[in-house]
Coordinates of C-alpha atoms in Angstrom, one line a residue:
Chain A
X1 CA -63.6 68.0 -21.8
X2 CA -63.6 63.9 -22.3
X3 CA -60.0 64.0 -23.7
X4 CA -59.1 66.2 -20.5
X5 CA -60.6 63.7 -17.9
X6 CA -58.8 60.7 -19.6
X7 CA -55.1 62.0 -19.1
X8 CA -56.5 63.0 -15.7
X9 CA -56.7 59.4 -15.2
X10 CA -54.4 57.9 -17.1
X11 CA -52.0 60.3 -14.8
X12 CA -53.5 59.3 -11.6
X13 CA -53.1 55.1 -12.6
X14 CA -49.0 56.2 -13.7
X15 CA -48.5 56.9 -10.2
X16 CA -50.3 54.7 -8.6
X17 CA -48.0 52.3 -10.5
X18 CA -45.4 54.2 -9.1
X19 CA -45.6 53.6 -5.6
X20 CA -46.8 49.7 -5.8
X21 CA -43.3 49.8 -7.7
X22 CA -41.5 51.1 -4.6
X23 CA -43.9 49.4 -2.0
X24 CA -42.6 46.4 -3.7
X25 CA -39.0 47.4 -4.1
X26 CA -38.6 48.2 -1.0
X27 CA -40.2 45.3 0.4
X28 CA -37.9 42.7 -1.4
X29 CA -34.9 44.8 0.5
X30 CA -36.7 44.5 3.9
X31 CA -38.6 41.4 3.5
X32 CA -39.0 39.4 6.7
X33 CA -38.6 42.0 9.0
X34 CA -41.8 43.4 11.0
X35 CA -43.1 46.5 10.3
X36 CA -41.1 48.2 13.7
X37 CA -37.9 46.8 13.5
X38 CA -37.5 48.3 9.4
X39 CA -39.2 51.6 10.3
X40 CA -36.4 52.0 13.0
X41 CA -33.2 51.5 10.9
X42 CA -34.3 53.3 7.8
X43 CA -32.6 55.8 8.8
X44 CA -29.3 53.9 9.1
X45 CA -30.1 52.4 6.1
X46 CA -30.3 55.4 4.2
X47 CA -27.9 57.1 5.4
X48 CA -25.7 54.1 4.5
X49 CA -27.0 54.4 1.2
X50 CA -26.7 57.3 0.2
X51 CA -22.9 57.3 1.5
X52 CA -23.0 54.5 -0.9
X53 CA -22.3 51.4 1.2
X54 CA -24.1 47.7 0.7
X55 CA -27.1 47.5 2.0
X56 CA -28.3 44.0 2.5
X57 CA -25.6 43.3 5.3
X58 CA -27.6 45.4 7.9
X59 CA -30.8 44.6 6.6
X60 CA -29.4 40.7 7.9
X61 CA -27.9 42.2 11.0
X62 CA -31.3 43.5 11.8
X63 CA -32.6 39.3 10.1
X64 CA -30.5 38.1 12.5
X65 CA -31.5 39.9 15.6
X66 CA -35.2 39.1 14.7
X67 CA -34.6 35.6 14.6
X68 CA -33.1 35.4 17.8
X69 CA -36.3 37.4 18.9
X70 CA -33.8 40.3 20.4
X71 CA -36.0 43.5 21.0
X72 CA -36.2 46.0 18.2
X73 CA -33.8 48.7 20.3
X74 CA -30.8 45.7 20.6
X75 CA -31.4 45.8 17.0
X76 CA -31.3 49.3 16.1
X77 CA -28.3 49.3 18.0
X78 CA -26.3 46.4 16.2
X79 CA -27.7 48.2 13.0
X80 CA -25.9 51.3 13.5
X81 CA -22.8 49.7 14.8
X82 CA -22.5 47.7 11.8
X83 CA -23.4 50.9 10.1
X84 CA -20.2 52.5 12.0
X85 CA -18.1 49.4 11.4
X86 CA -18.6 48.6 7.8
X87 CA -18.3 52.8 7.5
X88 CA -14.1 52.2 9.2
X89 CA -14.3 49.0 6.8
X90 CA -14.9 51.2 3.7
X91 CA -12.5 53.8 4.6
X92 CA -9.4 51.5 5.3
X93 CA -10.0 49.0 2.2
X94 CA -10.6 52.3 -0.1
X95 CA -10.2 52.9 -2.7
X96 CA -12.9 49.8 -3.9
X97 CA -14.0 47.0 -0.8
X98 CA -15.4 44.3 -2.5
X99 CA -18.7 43.3 -0.6
X100 CA -17.1 40.2 1.1
X101 CA -14.3 42.2 1.9
X102 CA -16.7 44.8 3.8
X103 CA -18.3 42.0 5.9
X104 CA -15.3 40.4 6.2
X105 CA -13.6 43.8 7.4
X106 CA -16.4 44.9 9.7
X107 CA -16.4 41.6 11.5
X108 CA -13.0 42.2 12.2
X109 CA -13.0 45.2 13.4
X110 CA -15.2 44.0 15.7
X111 CA -12.9 41.6 17.5
X112 CA -10.9 44.7 18.0
X113 CA -8.9 44.6 14.5
X114 CA -7.3 48.0 14.1
X115 CA -8.0 50.3 10.7
X116 CA -4.1 50.5 10.1
X117 CA -4.0 46.9 10.3
X118 CA -6.6 46.6 7.4
X119 CA -5.0 49.3 5.2
X120 CA -1.5 47.2 5.5
X121 CA -3.2 44.0 4.6
X122 CA -4.5 45.3 1.3
X123 CA -1.0 47.4 0.6
X124 CA 0.3 44.0 0.8
X125 CA -2.4 41.9 -0.5
X126 CA -2.8 43.9 -3.9
X127 CA -5.7 43.5 -6.4
X128 CA -6.4 40.1 -4.6
X129 CA -9.2 40.0 -2.2
X130 CA -8.7 40.1 1.0
X131 CA -12.2 38.4 2.3
X132 CA -10.1 35.1 3.2
X133 CA -7.1 36.6 5.2
X134 CA -9.2 38.9 6.9
X135 CA -11.9 36.4 8.1
X136 CA -9.4 34.1 9.1
X137 CA -6.9 37.5 11.0
X138 CA -10.9 37.3 12.9
X139 CA -11.0 33.9 13.8
X140 CA -7.5 33.3 14.4
X141 CA -8.2 36.6 17.6
X142 CA -11.2 34.6 18.5
X143 CA -9.4 31.5 19.1
X144 CA -7.3 33.6 21.6
X145 CA -4.3 34.8 20.3
X146 CA -3.7 38.7 20.9
X147 CA -5.1 41.2 17.8
X148 CA -1.5 42.5 17.6
X149 CA 0.7 39.0 17.1
X150 CA -3.1 37.7 14.7
X151 CA -2.2 41.3 12.6
X152 CA 1.4 41.6 12.5
X153 CA 1.7 37.4 11.1
X154 CA -1.3 37.9 8.5
X155 CA 0.0 41.1 7.0
X156 CA 4.0 39.3 6.9
X157 CA 2.1 36.1 5.1
X158 CA 0.3 38.5 2.7
X159 CA 4.1 40.7 1.9
X160 CA 5.1 37.0 1.5
X161 CA 2.7 36.8 -1.2
X162 CA 0.6 33.8 0.9
X163 CA -2.8 33.2 -0.6
X164 CA -6.4 32.0 0.9
X165 CA -5.6 28.6 0.7
X166 CA -2.2 28.9 2.9
X167 CA -4.5 31.2 5.6
X168 CA -7.0 28.4 5.4
X169 CA -4.8 25.8 5.9
X170 CA -3.1 28.0 8.8
X171 CA -6.2 28.5 10.6
X172 CA -7.4 24.8 10.1
X173 CA -4.3 23.5 11.5
X174 CA -4.4 26.2 14.6
X175 CA -8.1 25.2 15.2
X176 CA -6.1 21.2 15.0
X177 CA -3.7 22.4 17.3
X178 CA -5.9 24.2 20.1
X179 CA -8.4 21.2 20.1
X180 CA -5.5 18.8 20.6
X181 CA -4.6 21.0 24.4
X182 CA -2.1 23.7 22.4
X183 CA -2.2 27.7 23.2
X184 CA -3.5 29.5 20.5
X185 CA -0.3 31.4 20.3
X186 CA 2.2 28.6 20.3
X187 CA 0.2 26.9 17.8
X188 CA 0.8 30.2 15.7
X189 CA 4.8 29.9 15.7
X190 CA 4.5 26.2 14.9
X191 CA 2.5 27.0 12.0
X192 CA 4.2 29.6 11.0
X193 CA 7.3 27.4 10.2
X194 CA 5.5 25.4 8.0
X195 CA 3.6 28.1 6.1
X196 CA 6.9 31.4 5.2
X197 CA 9.6 28.5 3.6
X198 CA 6.8 28.1 0.7
X199 CA 6.0 31.5 -0.4
X200 CA 6.6 33.0 -2.9
X201 CA 8.6 35.9 -1.9
X202 CA 10.6 33.9 1.0
X203 CA 13.7 34.0 1.3
X204 CA 14.8 30.7 0.2
X205 CA 12.5 31.1 -2.3
X206 CA 12.8 32.1 -5.9
X207 CA 9.7 33.8 -6.4
X208 CA 7.4 32.4 -8.5
X209 CA 9.1 29.0 -8.9
X210 CA 7.6 27.2 -6.3
X211 CA 4.0 26.7 -5.0
X212 CA 2.8 27.9 -1.7
X213 CA 1.4 25.0 -0.5
X214 CA -0.3 23.1 2.8
X215 CA 1.7 22.2 5.2
X216 CA 1.8 19.0 6.4
X217 CA 0.0 18.1 9.4
X218 CA 2.1 16.7 12.5
X219 CA 2.4 12.7 12.8
Chain B
X1 CA -27.0 37.1 -78.8
X2 CA -28.8 39.1 -80.9
X3 CA -32.1 37.1 -81.0
X4 CA -31.6 36.3 -77.6
X5 CA -32.2 40.1 -77.0
X6 CA -34.8 40.7 -79.6
X7 CA -37.3 37.8 -77.5
X8 CA -36.3 39.8 -74.4
X9 CA -37.9 43.0 -75.3
X10 CA -40.9 41.2 -77.1
X11 CA -41.4 40.1 -73.0
X12 CA -41.0 42.5 -71.6
X13 CA -43.0 44.4 -73.9
X14 CA -46.1 42.6 -73.1
X15 CA -46.0 42.0 -69.6
X16 CA -45.3 45.4 -68.8
X17 CA -49.0 46.0 -70.9
X18 CA -50.5 43.6 -69.2
X19 CA -50.2 45.4 -65.9
X20 CA -51.5 48.3 -67.5
X21 CA -54.0 46.7 -68.2
X22 CA -56.9 46.9 -64.6
X23 CA -58.4 44.2 -63.3
X24 CA -62.1 43.7 -64.2
X25 CA -63.9 45.5 -61.2
X26 CA -67.1 43.3 -59.4
X27 CA -70.0 45.2 -60.4
X28 CA -70.9 45.8 -56.3
X29 CA -67.8 47.1 -55.5
X30 CA -68.1 50.7 -55.7
X31 CA -71.7 50.3 -53.0
X32 CA -69.2 48.2 -51.1
X33 CA -66.2 50.6 -50.7
X34 CA -69.2 53.4 -50.0
X35 CA -70.9 51.2 -47.3
X36 CA -67.5 51.3 -45.5
X37 CA -66.3 54.3 -45.4
X38 CA -69.8 55.9 -44.1
X39 CA -69.4 52.9 -41.5
X40 CA -66.0 55.1 -41.0
X41 CA -66.9 58.1 -40.8
X42 CA -70.6 56.9 -38.6
X43 CA -67.6 55.8 -35.6
X44 CA -65.2 59.0 -35.8
X45 CA -68.3 61.1 -35.0
X46 CA -66.9 64.0 -32.5
X47 CA -68.3 62.0 -28.5
X48 CA -67.4 58.7 -29.5
X49 CA -64.5 57.1 -27.4
X50 CA -63.0 55.3 -29.5
X51 CA -61.9 58.8 -31.2
X52 CA -60.6 59.7 -27.9
X53 CA -59.3 56.8 -27.4
X54 CA -57.1 57.3 -30.2
X55 CA -56.3 61.4 -30.2
X56 CA -54.9 60.3 -26.1
X57 CA -53.2 57.1 -26.7
X58 CA -50.1 58.5 -26.8
X59 CA -49.9 60.6 -24.0
X60 CA -51.2 56.9 -22.8
X61 CA -47.6 55.9 -23.9
X62 CA -45.5 58.6 -22.9
X63 CA -47.5 57.8 -19.1
X64 CA -47.1 54.3 -19.4
X65 CA -43.7 54.3 -20.4
X66 CA -42.6 57.0 -17.7
X67 CA -44.8 54.7 -15.0
X68 CA -42.3 51.4 -16.0
X69 CA -39.0 53.4 -16.3
X70 CA -39.5 55.3 -12.7
X71 CA -40.2 51.4 -11.6
X72 CA -37.0 50.3 -12.4
X73 CA -35.2 53.4 -11.5
X74 CA -36.5 52.8 -7.8
X75 CA -35.6 48.9 -8.2
X76 CA -32.5 50.0 -9.1
X77 CA -31.9 51.7 -6.3
X78 CA -32.7 49.0 -3.7
X79 CA -30.0 46.5 -3.6
X80 CA -31.6 43.3 -4.7
X81 CA -30.1 39.6 -3.2
X82 CA -27.6 38.3 -5.2
X83 CA -28.7 35.1 -7.2
X84 CA -27.1 32.9 -6.9
X85 CA -24.2 31.6 -8.8
X86 CA -25.3 28.0 -11.0
X87 CA -22.4 25.5 -9.7
X88 CA -21.8 21.6 -10.9
X89 CA -20.4 20.2 -7.0
X90 CA -20.8 16.3 -8.9
X91 CA -19.4 14.7 -5.1
X92 CA -20.0 17.0 -2.5
X93 CA -18.2 16.5 0.2
X94 CA -20.6 14.9 3.8
X95 CA -20.8 16.0 7.3
X96 CA -18.1 18.3 7.0
X97 CA -19.3 22.1 7.6
X98 CA -15.7 23.4 8.7
X99 CA -14.2 24.4 5.1
X100 CA -15.7 21.7 3.8
X101 CA -16.3 23.7 0.5
X102 CA -15.2 21.5 -2.9
X103 CA -15.9 23.4 -6.0
X104 CA -15.8 26.8 -7.4
X105 CA -17.7 28.7 -9.6
X106 CA -15.9 31.7 -11.3
X107 CA -18.3 34.1 -11.6
X108 CA -16.7 37.1 -14.0
X109 CA -12.7 37.5 -15.3
X110 CA -12.0 39.7 -12.2
X111 CA -9.4 38.6 -9.9
X112 CA -10.3 39.5 -7.0
X113 CA -14.4 38.2 -8.7
X114 CA -13.4 35.2 -9.2
X115 CA -11.5 34.7 -6.1
X116 CA -14.5 35.7 -3.9
X117 CA -17.2 33.3 -6.2
X118 CA -19.2 30.9 -4.1
X119 CA -18.5 27.9 -3.0
X120 CA -21.1 24.6 -2.8
X121 CA -21.2 24.2 1.1
X122 CA -22.5 21.6 2.7
X123 CA -24.4 21.5 5.6
X124 CA -25.6 18.7 7.9
X125 CA -27.3 18.1 11.4
X126 CA -28.1 14.9 12.5
X127 CA -32.0 15.3 14.0
X128 CA -33.8 12.7 13.8
X129 CA -37.2 13.8 15.4
X130 CA -36.5 17.6 14.3
X131 CA -39.8 18.4 11.7
X132 CA -38.2 20.9 10.3
X133 CA -34.5 22.2 10.2
X134 CA -33.4 25.8 8.4
X135 CA -30.0 27.0 8.4
X136 CA -29.4 30.9 9.1
X137 CA -26.5 32.5 8.9
X138 CA -24.7 35.9 7.4
X139 CA -24.5 33.7 3.8
X140 CA -28.6 33.2 3.6
X141 CA -29.4 37.0 5.3
X142 CA -30.4 35.0 8.1
X143 CA -33.1 34.1 6.0
X144 CA -34.4 30.7 7.2
X145 CA -36.7 30.5 4.5
X146 CA -34.3 30.3 1.5
X147 CA -32.3 27.1 3.0
X148 CA -34.2 24.6 4.5
X149 CA -32.6 21.1 5.1
X150 CA -33.7 17.8 3.4
X151 CA -33.9 15.2 5.8
X152 CA -32.5 11.6 4.4
X153 CA -35.3 9.0 5.8
X154 CA -33.1 6.7 6.0
X155 CA -30.6 8.6 8.7
X156 CA -33.1 10.8 9.6
X157 CA -29.8 13.4 9.1
X158 CA -31.2 17.1 7.3
X159 CA -28.3 18.0 4.7
X160 CA -28.4 21.3 2.2
X161 CA -26.2 22.5 -0.1
X162 CA -25.7 26.2 -0.2
X163 CA -23.7 28.9 -1.9
X164 CA -21.4 30.8 0.3
X165 CA -18.4 33.0 -0.4
X166 CA -14.7 32.6 0.9
X167 CA -14.4 34.2 4.2
X168 CA -15.0 33.7 7.8
X169 CA -18.9 33.3 8.1
X170 CA -22.0 32.7 11.2
X171 CA -24.8 30.4 11.6
X172 CA -26.9 28.3 13.3
X173 CA -29.6 25.6 12.8
X174 CA -33.7 26.7 13.6
X175 CA -35.0 23.6 14.0
X176 CA -38.5 23.4 14.1
X177 CA -38.8 26.4 13.2
X178 CA -37.5 27.8 16.5
X179 CA -35.2 26.8 18.6
X180 CA -31.6 28.1 18.3
X181 CA -28.8 24.6 17.2
X182 CA -25.5 24.7 16.7
X183 CA -23.3 22.6 14.8
X184 CA -21.7 20.0 16.7
X185 CA -19.0 19.8 13.7
X186 CA -18.4 23.5 13.9
X187 CA -16.1 25.9 16.3
X188 CA -18.7 28.3 17.8
X189 CA -17.8 32.2 19.0
X190 CA -20.3 34.0 20.8
X191 CA -21.8 37.1 18.4
X192 CA -20.8 40.4 20.4
X193 CA -24.0 42.1 19.6
X194 CA -26.9 39.9 19.7
X195 CA -24.9 37.8 23.1
X196 CA -25.5 34.3 21.1
X197 CA -23.7 31.8 20.5
X198 CA -22.9 31.1 16.8
X199 CA -21.1 28.3 15.1
X200 CA -18.0 29.8 12.3
X201 CA -17.4 28.4 9.2
X202 CA -14.6 28.4 7.1
X203 CA -14.8 29.2 3.2
X204 CA -11.7 28.9 1.2
X205 CA -10.9 27.8 -2.0
X206 CA -10.1 24.8 -3.1

């Protein structure tokens, strides 16, 4: 009789331990969110998790709104939109997008980059990470380069074997030019002329023998 | 050879006979053993807690294991924050947040993971009158408590080194825990989700 009581007691202890562990685990993920925001985004997070999408960016988006004192309803809408963008990004970069690539692609979609561009980038970029090229594409668009033009040039650069440092150099050069008063699309034209001849798969180069180098800034 | 074998056999015979001889038993040994047996019987009487505990011990261990296992499964289902990669930056760049990362620490042999390994980036803000400065951005999940800046007492300049993955990132400084402050050294962009201005950081490989 006493054994039964003890066993029942142990069952309760086990159940409480399981519940406490679950609370601690979910608390770690939603740390920093007030209860109203956490509850509002919970269904979106659960659905994303069921689709095997990373949920950390969703919590981060909610925290971003909270730190700027945005109302909970707007935070929920932003998180929902981000989940949709991540879903679209995941499909475009299939079969195996990294979390960094998804983050970059979701941002790019927000800037108006079509899913077809992301698919073309994945095809052209092989197994290399697209986080930097996609980020540079987004930033070129943010600077004022038209979406179609920027998309076309970035895909072309990937096809010619451009790597992260080429993209970063391009973005930095365009930034300097725009600060100096040049139009963004004009600057892109100019800077591509400096980068493309040095890429491994450019017509003037023997593949694999030429290092892609940072373009020289004009004096 | 023959002598050695003869002596060896003799020696082994003596050892065996010594071992077969029982050691002397103290006179009170029997009484002590019986007293211990009685004590053990007393403690195992029905109704005693210790006996119940011994009986239910396997069940208790089973439940504890199940609870631990369930806890681990739940923890595994919830994504955890990425552990910061240990990086060495002998000479970090000063006062440059745009593309300021210098050293990369490979996280794995995988090519993509290698290209996405975090880079140390230095964030700098001139705010001599501030009491506290934190950097919040998508690289630290907008959690300012994770990245407080340290004040240089001689210059009043706040700075921090942060692990940031290559790519485009947006951020801002939180001065005194509430004032949203953009980085004067970095480009700006308008966030379409919340409508606020943010600083932009492009991080590449060294």
